[in-house]
XYZ file of C-alpha atoms in Angstrom:
692
model
C 19.109 25.507 -50.778
C 21.783 27.256 -52.860
C 23.714 30.240 -51.580
C 22.011 32.568 -54.063
C 18.552 31.382 -53.068
C 19.425 31.706 -49.399
C 20.492 35.306 -49.973
C 17.239 36.058 -51.794
C 15.309 34.496 -48.917
C 17.196 36.598 -46.381
C 16.536 39.744 -48.394
C 12.828 38.966 -48.466
C 12.836 38.171 -44.753
C 14.526 41.503 -44.075
C 11.971 43.291 -46.233
C 9.143 41.658 -44.329
C 10.671 42.573 -40.983
C 11.068 46.212 -41.974
C 7.617 46.472 -43.570
C 4.792 48.246 -41.758
C 3.496 46.418 -38.706
C 0.079 46.052 -40.324
C 1.623 44.136 -43.225
C 3.643 41.900 -40.905
C 0.441 40.915 -39.114
C -1.793 40.680 -42.173
C -2.017 37.037 -43.185
C -3.810 37.652 -46.459
C -1.587 40.437 -47.760
C 1.544 38.404 -46.997
C 0.049 35.357 -48.696
C -0.954 37.437 -51.731
C 2.588 38.757 -51.884
C 3.814 35.156 -52.016
C 1.355 34.336 -54.821
C 2.589 37.346 -56.802
C 6.227 36.318 -56.328
C 5.324 32.782 -57.402
C 3.665 34.091 -60.576
C 6.867 35.992 -61.389
C 8.948 32.845 -61.018
C 10.641 34.010 -57.838
C 9.893 30.774 -55.987
C 12.462 31.157 -53.237
C 11.108 34.540 -52.214
C 7.559 33.196 -52.474
C 8.545 30.400 -50.115
C 9.763 32.905 -47.543
C 6.504 34.817 -47.756
C 4.463 31.633 -47.259
C 6.691 30.644 -44.337
C 6.021 34.045 -42.841
C 2.293 33.321 -43.142
C 2.750 30.086 -41.189
C 4.825 31.931 -38.583
C 1.811 34.226 -38.058
C -0.125 31.090 -37.031
C -3.230 31.795 -39.117
C -6.522 30.473 -37.799
C -8.302 27.685 -39.621
C -10.873 30.157 -40.906
C -8.164 32.489 -42.220
C -6.571 29.565 -44.039
C -9.925 28.613 -45.553
C -10.391 32.177 -46.760
C -6.988 32.005 -48.474
C -8.028 28.716 -50.097
C -11.363 29.945 -51.407
C -10.065 33.341 -52.573
C -7.047 31.955 -54.462
C -7.284 30.336 -57.874
C -7.222 26.548 -57.705
C -4.365 26.438 -60.235
C -2.143 28.364 -57.819
C -2.715 25.763 -55.122
C -1.986 22.967 -57.575
C 1.286 24.652 -58.538
C 2.294 24.914 -54.892
C 1.301 21.339 -54.029
C 2.988 19.863 -57.102
C 6.235 21.755 -56.564
C 9.291 20.199 -54.980
C 10.934 20.716 -51.626
C 9.996 23.247 -48.981
C 7.405 25.061 -51.099
C 5.374 21.858 -51.391
C 5.674 21.247 -47.637
C 4.391 24.723 -46.834
C 1.478 24.197 -49.226
C 0.565 20.912 -47.574
C 0.661 22.551 -44.167
C -1.677 25.284 -45.361
C -4.000 22.621 -46.760
C -4.047 20.953 -43.353
C -5.291 24.192 -41.792
C -7.898 24.496 -44.533
C -9.152 20.983 -43.852
C -9.587 21.715 -40.162
C -11.891 24.630 -41.028
C -13.827 22.649 -43.621
C -14.672 19.832 -41.234
C -16.882 22.113 -39.180
C -19.164 22.880 -42.113
C -18.898 19.917 -44.449
C -21.800 17.600 -43.639
C -24.534 20.171 -44.124
C -27.430 18.782 -46.169
C -29.153 22.101 -46.806
C -25.975 23.788 -48.012
C -25.075 20.876 -50.280
C -28.563 20.775 -51.787
C -28.447 24.517 -52.481
C -25.095 24.243 -54.229
C -26.354 21.308 -56.298
C -29.156 23.572 -57.444
C -26.654 26.288 -58.313
C -24.748 23.763 -60.443
C -27.760 23.551 -62.736
C -28.079 27.260 -63.575
C -27.179 28.397 -67.082
C -24.683 31.104 -66.072
C -21.237 29.415 -66.390
C -19.614 31.827 -63.916
C -22.190 30.991 -61.233
C -21.898 27.295 -61.979
C -18.121 27.429 -61.681
C -18.378 29.309 -58.371
C -20.842 26.744 -57.033
C -18.598 23.881 -58.138
C -15.594 25.416 -56.356
C -17.597 26.061 -53.201
C -19.017 22.529 -53.194
C -15.494 21.103 -53.412
C -14.035 23.567 -50.899
C -16.756 23.432 -48.245
C -18.139 19.922 -48.487
C -15.811 17.629 -50.439
C -16.419 13.940 -49.731
C -19.773 14.632 -48.059
C -21.160 15.740 -51.429
C -20.252 12.432 -53.105
C -23.418 10.535 -52.106
C -25.506 13.348 -53.648
C -23.526 13.295 -56.886
C -23.637 9.534 -57.459
C -27.147 9.822 -58.853
C -25.933 12.381 -61.381
C -22.863 10.314 -62.220
C -24.960 7.238 -62.956
C -27.708 9.085 -64.840
C -27.496 7.639 -68.358
C -30.358 9.860 -69.517
C -28.810 13.230 -68.672
C -25.322 13.669 -70.097
C -25.044 17.275 -68.909
C -25.616 16.342 -65.264
C -23.178 13.458 -65.623
C -20.443 15.751 -66.983
C -21.116 18.233 -64.168
C -20.773 15.427 -61.622
C -17.459 14.317 -63.159
C -16.156 17.884 -63.027
C -17.260 18.366 -59.424
C -15.891 15.037 -58.197
C -12.584 15.555 -59.984
C -12.134 18.827 -58.092
C -12.518 17.027 -54.732
C -9.240 15.431 -53.654
C -11.115 13.612 -50.878
C -13.782 12.120 -53.161
C -11.666 9.112 -54.130
C -12.297 7.144 -50.908
C -16.108 7.102 -51.091
C -15.794 6.496 -54.863
C -13.665 3.398 -54.171
C -16.488 2.072 -52.018
C -19.121 2.890 -54.630
C -17.294 0.653 -57.110
C -19.160 -2.152 -55.308
C -22.351 -0.901 -56.983
C -24.184 -3.285 -59.298
C -24.851 -0.366 -61.700
C -22.443 -0.755 -64.647
C -23.000 2.797 -65.861
C -22.250 4.260 -62.421
C -19.036 2.232 -62.117
C -17.954 3.485 -65.549
C -18.426 7.055 -64.376
C -16.478 6.407 -61.186
C -13.548 4.963 -63.145
C -13.581 8.020 -65.399
C -13.312 10.292 -62.359
C -10.505 8.189 -60.864
C -8.609 8.390 -64.151
C -8.835 12.163 -64.075
C -7.674 12.478 -60.452
C -4.691 10.128 -60.964
C -4.662 9.598 -57.206
C -2.136 6.843 -56.299
C -4.557 5.595 -53.644
C -6.776 4.316 -56.475
C -4.256 1.765 -57.776
C -5.778 -1.209 -55.963
C -9.374 -0.328 -56.781
C -8.588 0.260 -60.456
C -6.461 -2.883 -60.703
C -9.280 -4.944 -59.215
C -11.782 -3.386 -61.609
C -9.498 -3.922 -64.599
C -9.067 -7.570 -63.687
C -12.432 -8.666 -62.356
C -15.269 -6.267 -63.200
C -18.265 -7.902 -64.881
C -18.473 -5.071 -67.413
C -16.051 -5.155 -70.322
C -16.367 -1.362 -70.624
C -15.392 -0.905 -66.961
C -12.437 -3.234 -67.348
C -11.245 -1.330 -70.413
C -11.661 2.067 -68.739
C -9.831 0.862 -65.631
C -6.930 -0.469 -67.703
C -6.732 2.890 -69.439
C -6.762 4.690 -66.095
C -4.003 2.470 -64.747
C -1.895 3.118 -67.817
C -2.324 6.862 -67.258
C -1.038 6.367 -63.704
C 2.052 4.485 -64.791
C 1.049 0.930 -65.592
C -0.788 -2.109 -64.295
C -0.748 -3.324 -60.716
C -1.585 -6.515 -58.889
C -4.734 -5.667 -56.880
C -3.821 -7.848 -53.889
C -0.334 -6.358 -53.586
C -1.667 -2.858 -54.261
C -4.322 -3.094 -51.528
C -1.749 -4.526 -49.096
C 0.719 -1.739 -49.864
C -2.025 0.850 -49.410
C -2.981 -0.698 -46.068
C 0.629 -0.542 -44.912
C 0.853 3.099 -45.991
C -2.249 3.922 -43.961
C -1.042 2.052 -40.896
C 2.292 3.871 -41.024
C 0.478 7.169 -41.797
C 2.727 7.848 -44.752
C 2.433 11.181 -46.500
C 1.284 9.673 -49.820
C -2.037 8.649 -48.229
C -2.293 10.776 -45.100
C -0.880 14.175 -45.883
C -2.603 16.946 -43.933
C -5.374 17.277 -46.473
C -6.063 13.519 -46.754
C -7.340 13.041 -43.217
C -11.046 12.586 -42.652
C -13.393 12.211 -39.713
C -15.390 9.418 -41.322
C -14.846 6.041 -42.966
C -17.077 5.254 -45.952
C -18.896 2.054 -46.870
C -21.338 1.057 -49.610
C -24.344 -1.196 -49.006
C -27.854 -1.537 -50.393
C -27.056 0.838 -53.218
C -25.994 3.787 -51.083
C -22.954 5.322 -49.455
C -22.828 5.814 -45.705
C -20.167 7.179 -43.374
C -19.047 6.126 -39.894
C -17.557 8.834 -37.644
C -13.995 7.847 -36.724
C -11.668 9.740 -34.348
C -8.333 10.880 -35.743
C -6.396 8.531 -33.461
C -8.130 5.526 -35.043
C -8.642 6.762 -38.599
C -5.385 5.503 -40.111
C -5.826 1.953 -38.855
C -9.524 1.924 -39.750
C -8.516 2.655 -43.351
C -5.656 0.136 -43.138
C -8.056 -2.597 -42.039
C -10.349 -1.839 -44.959
C -7.449 -2.215 -47.410
C -6.129 -5.443 -45.898
C -9.604 -6.962 -45.878
C -10.047 -6.139 -49.559
C -6.732 -7.850 -50.284
C -7.824 -10.946 -48.333
C -11.164 -10.995 -50.133
C -9.189 -11.466 -53.355
C -6.611 -13.883 -51.906
C -7.556 -15.385 -48.535
C -4.114 -16.923 -48.078
C -1.999 -13.836 -48.692
C 0.242 -13.755 -45.601
C 1.369 -10.089 -45.874
C -2.288 -9.012 -45.769
C -2.944 -11.219 -42.728
C 0.082 -9.712 -41.022
C -1.004 -6.218 -42.034
C -4.464 -6.756 -40.576
C -2.883 -7.882 -37.292
C -0.733 -4.730 -37.255
C -3.770 -2.545 -37.843
C -5.673 -4.205 -34.997
C -2.654 -3.826 -32.702
C -2.359 -0.200 -33.793
C -5.925 0.458 -32.652
C -5.221 -1.097 -29.254
C -2.027 0.972 -28.940
C -3.837 4.200 -29.848
C -6.537 3.657 -27.229
C -3.951 2.707 -24.593
C -1.930 5.849 -25.308
C -5.020 8.045 -25.039
C -6.096 6.351 -21.805
C -2.661 6.863 -20.223
C -2.835 10.516 -21.171
C -6.068 10.866 -19.202
C -8.411 11.130 -22.190
C -11.951 9.790 -22.001
C -11.771 6.675 -24.174
C -15.107 5.166 -23.183
C -16.416 5.603 -26.733
C -13.374 3.781 -28.116
C -13.201 0.861 -25.693
C -15.312 -1.372 -27.920
C -12.966 -0.710 -30.860
C -9.931 -1.731 -28.803
C -11.782 -4.745 -27.415
C -12.841 -5.968 -30.840
C -9.309 -5.399 -32.135
C -7.896 -7.550 -29.326
C -10.387 -10.305 -30.160
C -9.457 -10.077 -33.846
C -5.771 -10.394 -32.970
C -6.517 -13.687 -31.268
C -8.578 -14.940 -34.192
C -5.789 -14.044 -36.615
C -3.471 -16.490 -34.892
C 0.142 -16.512 -33.795
C 1.619 -16.868 -37.302
C 0.029 -13.627 -38.503
C 0.850 -11.829 -35.241
C 4.488 -12.945 -35.434
C 4.782 -11.714 -39.039
C 3.107 -8.475 -37.942
C 5.587 -8.059 -35.085
C 8.523 -8.614 -37.431
C 7.157 -5.930 -39.772
C 6.533 -3.549 -36.868
C 10.107 -4.005 -35.653
C 11.447 -3.353 -39.165
C 9.404 -0.139 -39.347
C 10.296 1.063 -35.846
C 6.600 0.944 -34.969
C 7.083 0.613 -31.223
C 3.521 1.147 -30.014
C 2.162 -1.562 -32.285
C 5.083 -3.903 -31.534
C 4.478 -3.659 -27.778
C 0.842 -4.726 -28.192
C 1.831 -7.605 -30.486
C 4.477 -8.835 -28.036
C 1.895 -9.055 -25.253
C -0.628 -10.764 -27.529
C 1.923 -13.327 -28.722
C 2.912 -14.157 -25.150
C -0.681 -15.201 -24.497
C -1.476 -16.995 -27.751
C 1.810 -18.607 -28.782
C 2.848 -22.064 -27.567
C 6.489 -20.932 -27.396
C 8.494 -17.742 -27.952
C 8.434 -16.764 -31.611
C 11.403 -15.573 -33.633
C 10.086 -12.001 -33.668
C 9.567 -12.010 -29.873
C 13.166 -13.057 -29.291
C 14.279 -10.376 -31.723
C 12.160 -7.790 -29.880
C 14.099 -8.460 -26.691
C 17.146 -6.843 -28.297
C 15.207 -4.051 -30.021
C 16.745 -0.576 -30.090
C 13.336 0.683 -28.936
C 13.594 0.573 -25.158
C 9.846 0.323 -24.581
C 9.544 -2.640 -26.959
C 12.594 -4.289 -25.457
C 11.154 -4.049 -21.947
C 7.741 -5.318 -23.057
C 9.411 -8.299 -24.734
C 11.476 -9.108 -21.658
C 8.422 -9.052 -19.386
C 6.336 -11.023 -21.901
C 9.010 -13.711 -22.299
C 9.359 -13.828 -18.528
C 5.639 -14.460 -18.182
C 5.876 -17.211 -20.790
C 8.546 -18.859 -18.647
C 6.253 -18.663 -15.639
C 3.443 -20.249 -17.657
C 5.752 -23.118 -18.642
C 6.018 -22.209 -22.314
C 9.816 -22.095 -22.194
C 12.758 -22.077 -19.794
C 14.119 -18.706 -18.698
C 17.739 -18.388 -19.802
C 20.400 -16.267 -18.056
C 20.027 -13.469 -20.613
C 16.310 -13.149 -19.833
C 16.881 -13.292 -16.069
C 19.516 -10.550 -16.289
C 17.225 -8.385 -18.401
C 14.382 -8.777 -15.876
C 16.748 -7.854 -13.057
C 17.881 -4.718 -14.876
C 14.279 -3.586 -15.356
C 13.347 -4.329 -11.734
C 16.176 -2.144 -10.423
C 15.882 0.740 -12.907
C 14.508 3.917 -11.323
C 14.339 6.199 -14.355
C 13.576 5.268 -17.943
C 14.255 8.084 -20.392
C 13.092 7.750 -23.970
C 14.011 10.125 -26.800
C 12.752 10.286 -30.375
C 14.781 11.805 -33.211
C 13.157 12.946 -36.480
C 15.843 13.651 -39.047
C 16.316 12.506 -42.644
C 20.021 13.398 -42.717
C 21.615 10.025 -41.917
C 24.977 11.317 -40.681
C 23.476 14.024 -38.468
C 20.778 11.685 -37.152
C 23.344 9.032 -36.267
C 25.428 11.596 -34.423
C 22.417 12.838 -32.471
C 21.248 9.320 -31.607
C 24.750 8.331 -30.479
C 25.053 11.425 -28.292
C 21.683 10.850 -26.629
C 22.418 7.178 -26.018
C 25.734 8.199 -24.559
C 23.746 10.334 -22.111
C 21.903 7.204 -20.948
C 18.693 7.545 -22.945
C 16.802 4.956 -24.987
C 16.493 6.471 -28.457
C 14.159 5.847 -31.412
C 14.672 7.411 -34.834
C 12.633 8.152 -37.951
C 13.915 9.684 -41.159
C 10.378 10.849 -42.036
C 8.449 13.536 -40.214
C 5.070 12.007 -41.086
C 6.084 8.516 -39.996
C 7.802 9.892 -36.917
C 4.554 11.529 -35.838
C 2.669 8.294 -36.560
C 5.032 6.271 -34.384
C 4.989 8.844 -31.598
C 1.186 8.834 -31.509
C 1.210 5.114 -30.712
C 4.007 5.250 -28.133
C 3.194 5.085 -24.433
C 5.181 8.253 -23.864
C 8.389 10.045 -24.696
C 10.619 12.353 -22.674
C 12.423 14.244 -25.424
C 11.822 14.873 -29.124
C 14.536 16.125 -31.455
C 13.423 17.533 -34.815
C 15.758 18.460 -37.647
C 15.486 22.123 -38.623
C 14.491 21.030 -42.148
C 12.786 17.619 -42.257
C 12.468 15.990 -45.671
C 8.695 15.577 -45.945
C 6.888 18.094 -43.702
C 7.905 21.299 -41.980
C 9.470 21.404 -38.521
C 6.722 23.906 -37.605
C 4.085 21.285 -38.381
C 5.800 18.537 -36.414
C 6.102 20.796 -33.374
C 2.470 21.871 -33.677
C 1.231 18.282 -33.973
C 3.218 17.195 -30.930
C 1.569 19.864 -28.814
C -1.900 18.631 -29.827
C -1.225 15.101 -28.513
C -2.002 15.013 -24.792
C 0.498 12.248 -23.991
C 3.287 14.022 -25.901
C 2.590 17.680 -25.130
C 4.725 17.793 -21.980
C 7.852 16.399 -23.646
C 10.481 19.073 -24.398
C 11.121 19.511 -28.127
C 14.568 20.488 -29.391
C 15.607 21.420 -32.904
C 18.817 19.903 -34.221
C 20.699 22.482 -36.268
C 24.169 23.436 -37.367
C 23.598 26.980 -36.063
C 21.700 26.336 -32.838
C 21.470 29.988 -31.790
C 20.007 31.192 -35.087
C 17.437 28.395 -35.292
C 16.525 28.733 -31.628
C 15.650 32.382 -32.209
C 13.508 31.398 -35.207
C 11.328 28.965 -33.240
C 11.294 30.973 -30.026
C 9.268 29.593 -27.119
C 7.618 26.966 -29.337
C 10.577 24.692 -28.501
C 12.712 23.990 -25.462
C 15.770 24.991 -27.445
C 18.077 24.153 -30.321
C 21.289 22.187 -30.136
C 24.094 20.629 -32.078
C 24.863 16.936 -31.504
C 28.253 17.980 -30.189
C 26.717 19.922 -27.270
C 23.978 18.281 -25.182
C 24.095 20.674 -22.230
C 20.662 22.180 -22.994
C 19.138 18.719 -23.353
C 20.667 17.539 -20.078
C 19.150 20.507 -18.248
C 15.707 19.769 -19.682
C 15.968 16.134 -18.640
C 16.794 17.029 -15.057
C 13.587 19.059 -14.895
C 11.422 16.371 -16.461
C 11.824 13.096 -14.576
C 8.288 12.551 -13.252
C 6.891 10.658 -16.228
C 10.131 8.717 -16.650
C 10.068 7.517 -13.047
C 6.406 6.544 -13.255
C 6.961 4.511 -16.421
C 10.061 2.828 -14.977
C 8.131 1.985 -11.797
C 5.400 0.234 -13.793
C 7.886 -1.842 -15.775
C 9.924 -2.632 -12.665
C 6.817 -3.894 -10.915
C 6.037 -6.277 -13.776
C 9.637 -7.513 -13.952
C 9.901 -8.062 -10.193
C 6.595 -9.933 -10.193
C 7.833 -12.229 -12.971
C 11.082 -12.887 -11.095
C 9.171 -13.756 -7.919
C 7.068 -16.261 -9.834
C 10.108 -17.701 -11.595
C 11.753 -18.164 -8.220
C 8.800 -20.339 -7.268
C 9.520 -22.616 -10.225
C 13.055 -23.284 -9.053
C 14.710 -21.015 -11.628
C 18.157 -19.846 -10.546
C 17.912 -16.104 -9.865
C 21.188 -15.699 -8.044
C 22.684 -13.617 -10.868
C 20.195 -10.799 -10.220
C 20.094 -10.971 -6.421
C 22.000 -7.703 -6.136
C 19.508 -5.934 -8.375
C 16.634 -7.374 -6.351
C 18.172 -5.883 -3.206
C 18.255 -2.503 -4.955
C 14.580 -3.001 -5.834
C 13.798 -3.439 -2.111
C 14.154 0.329 -1.822
C 11.394 0.959 -4.354
C 7.655 1.342 -3.781
C 5.684 -1.675 -2.597
C 4.648 -2.719 -6.111
C 8.313 -3.430 -6.865
C 9.740 -4.108 -3.403
C 7.290 -6.824 -2.328
C 7.784 -9.153 -5.333
C 11.536 -8.390 -5.184
C 11.582 -9.622 -1.566
C 9.737 -12.788 -2.529
C 12.186 -13.342 -5.399
C 14.982 -13.176 -2.810
C 13.408 -16.209 -1.109
C 15.300 -18.301 -3.669
C 17.847 -15.787 -4.995
C 19.199 -14.445 -1.706
C 22.327 -15.430 0.209
C 24.241 -14.368 3.318
C 25.212 -11.049 1.705
C 21.560 -9.976 1.673
C 20.595 -10.628 5.299
C 21.437 -7.092 6.427
C 19.323 -5.411 3.737
C 16.342 -7.687 4.373
C 16.458 -7.290 8.159
C 16.632 -3.498 7.743
C 13.368 -3.617 5.803
C 11.729 -5.782 8.501
C 12.801 -3.306 11.200
C 11.733 -0.162 9.327
C 8.458 1.001 10.911
C 8.077 3.475 8.047
C 7.678 0.675 5.496
C 4.376 -1.042 4.794
C 3.205 -4.187 6.534
C 3.299 -6.081 3.232
C 6.952 -5.443 2.401
C 8.082 -6.092 5.983
C 6.305 -9.455 5.943
C 7.783 -10.313 2.526
C 11.308 -9.489 3.720
C 10.745 -11.664 6.810
C 9.725 -14.593 4.606
C 12.919 -14.157 2.572
C 14.944 -14.288 5.798
C 13.049 -17.395 6.899
C 14.078 -19.108 3.650
C 17.711 -18.000 3.999
C 17.996 -19.161 7.598
C 16.324 -22.402 6.634
C 19.121 -22.975 4.137
C 21.687 -22.625 6.920
C 22.593 -18.948 6.494
C 23.647 -17.404 9.799
C 21.412 -14.681 11.252
C 24.317 -12.840 12.859
C 23.401 -9.299 13.901
C 19.970 -9.742 12.317
C 18.895 -11.904 15.259
C 18.853 -8.919 17.599
C 16.999 -6.829 15.033
C 14.326 -9.465 14.568
C 14.054 -9.964 18.305
C 13.368 -6.243 18.734
C 10.638 -6.388 16.066
C 9.014 -9.400 17.745
C 8.917 -7.475 21.023
C 7.748 -4.187 19.458
C 4.282 -2.775 18.839
C 4.540 -3.566 15.111
C 1.444 -5.034 13.411
C 0.754 -8.629 14.379
C 1.477 -9.941 10.859
C 4.932 -8.323 10.951
C 5.732 -9.642 14.441
C 4.561 -13.123 13.440
C 6.665 -13.158 10.241
C 9.725 -11.822 12.115
C 9.247 -14.522 14.733
C 9.121 -17.182 12.043
C 12.374 -15.901 10.589
C 13.996 -15.819 14.007
C 12.669 -19.299 14.715
C 14.213 -20.600 11.499
C 17.658 -19.306 12.460
C 20.285 -21.476 14.128
C 19.662 -20.389 17.739
C 20.942 -22.364 20.663
C 18.376 -24.243 22.746
C 18.937 -21.807 25.613
C 18.368 -18.751 23.428
C 15.214 -20.271 21.968
C 13.778 -20.966 25.458
C 14.659 -17.424 26.512
C 12.847 -16.025 23.494
C 9.774 -18.120 24.222
C 9.773 -17.072 27.878
C 10.060 -13.413 26.820
C 7.083 -13.671 24.497
C 5.098 -15.568 27.120
C 5.798 -12.937 29.767
C 4.743 -10.178 27.386
C 1.499 -12.029 26.663
C 0.701 -12.268 30.415
C 1.258 -8.554 30.862
């Protein structure tokens, strides 16, 4: 923003702040003021007015009222503008869509409006057309297909084209209806798609232009493609569209592109399948990849894309389940996706993992790593690469998965893998941050500062993609948002984070040059604002938010310790991580017990004291005390001296500890290098106790 524009914006902001209270709280009057400023070419001041509207947090119904009461051309001007004005418009459209969803699939209302479209009064017809598009959108498409394909009534056909062109969400059901056997209907659909010039239609139009049985349809589709900027390869176009959906990019899933249903065409009619928002993007991605494979069954990028979409569905359901949501209605989707991943094979899954790593798609990558560990005969190139990923969650998943593959005999565990497993087993807190910032220099500085503070950090230059990646992550402990993201507003990102149950508790900070000024702007909607040079506010927030981090670290540590225990049973040398396993003895049973069993082979004389302390601790569980005793038995059996531990074990044997603990302690003591006299004395002591 230029200095002059900034001054104009500040003047407008000051005017708004000093205006009557009623005006400051009146969403519609402030919005109308912005429209008037826009009409006068004062775009920067209009932007400030629209931002003020968003700051008022209008309800969905208020936003819908603004949409229906404002000329459609004004909205088009806002949405087609550049920069922050466009972002504000898209955010408003998102609020509008939320209100429309509640009233869209209403048969009686749609039928009434269709009747109103046939009256002679042009003003009434235009009002009905606008209301049909505003209130019902895609749900009106099945009703209008009959009009669009009516070769005997040109007036109805033109009305249908006008109505469908006004519906930005009509293109998806229209893509499906291109499967119709009715040549005349397909011609009408292509004509509508040409008018909308929606980039999402590239694949459908390219396929029609290349393969449709009707020469007229092919010609119309070629013309439509030319109007959109040229021809396209349908297979590549469908694959690109699928990738855009999976990554939830703004060109296909801006606020006003989301839907609650996925459309299909069969037996001459359109039907919709309700689809939750968490699964919508990947449901659409799968549809695109399958269309690409229907045209070229051997196209590897489409196979890989389909695997990513299936993994994305599994990740979304897992994230919702961890957040405590009821996912019973989604379990079958995740189950079928897991089955499909297996059917797709290791080659497709490996290519999918490589693509997920390139895109920073951690949630999907974690699912693919686990799937590859089970289906692949040996570690794949992408799995090995995942072990050094900058995404801490992916890195840990890869380490555990590769460790399991070693246990299953699919490869030999190397020192690097053993060390990585040891680090996970001993880690008590795992802190993960996510930075959303399109300014490369500032983002790099923020990421470096957070990593310097001991956090695992992920980064996205795009606000839309950042939200997409966060929705599939298991959890995050801190989110940093640039004060002015490049593709959506910071307000929207913050709002969306608070609507995700597994992300809502994470503190959100705004990265800004002037932290104090920006912090005042966002108020209590964020934990604070900071400059990369000063992390004091972030550090304070982290100290108050360690519960989720510790729980996540405990789960990973348990898996890593379990793998190490199993590897120890294969004869793998674990001595390099023995110290970390001793640290893990102090953790909860899920970590401590397998760590003790791993010390059966990894331990040495330096670890006798720590193990005997666990055996003697009446406050520890029976399971971990027995496991520590077994580790001591193995050490003493290898000739390690019991030293002071002998007296400790003797006291446990003679105590009122559970029988399993006393028995295991006795076995350890029996394995030690006692003199014959001491051994007889021990036996006599136990015998005397038994007689009493």
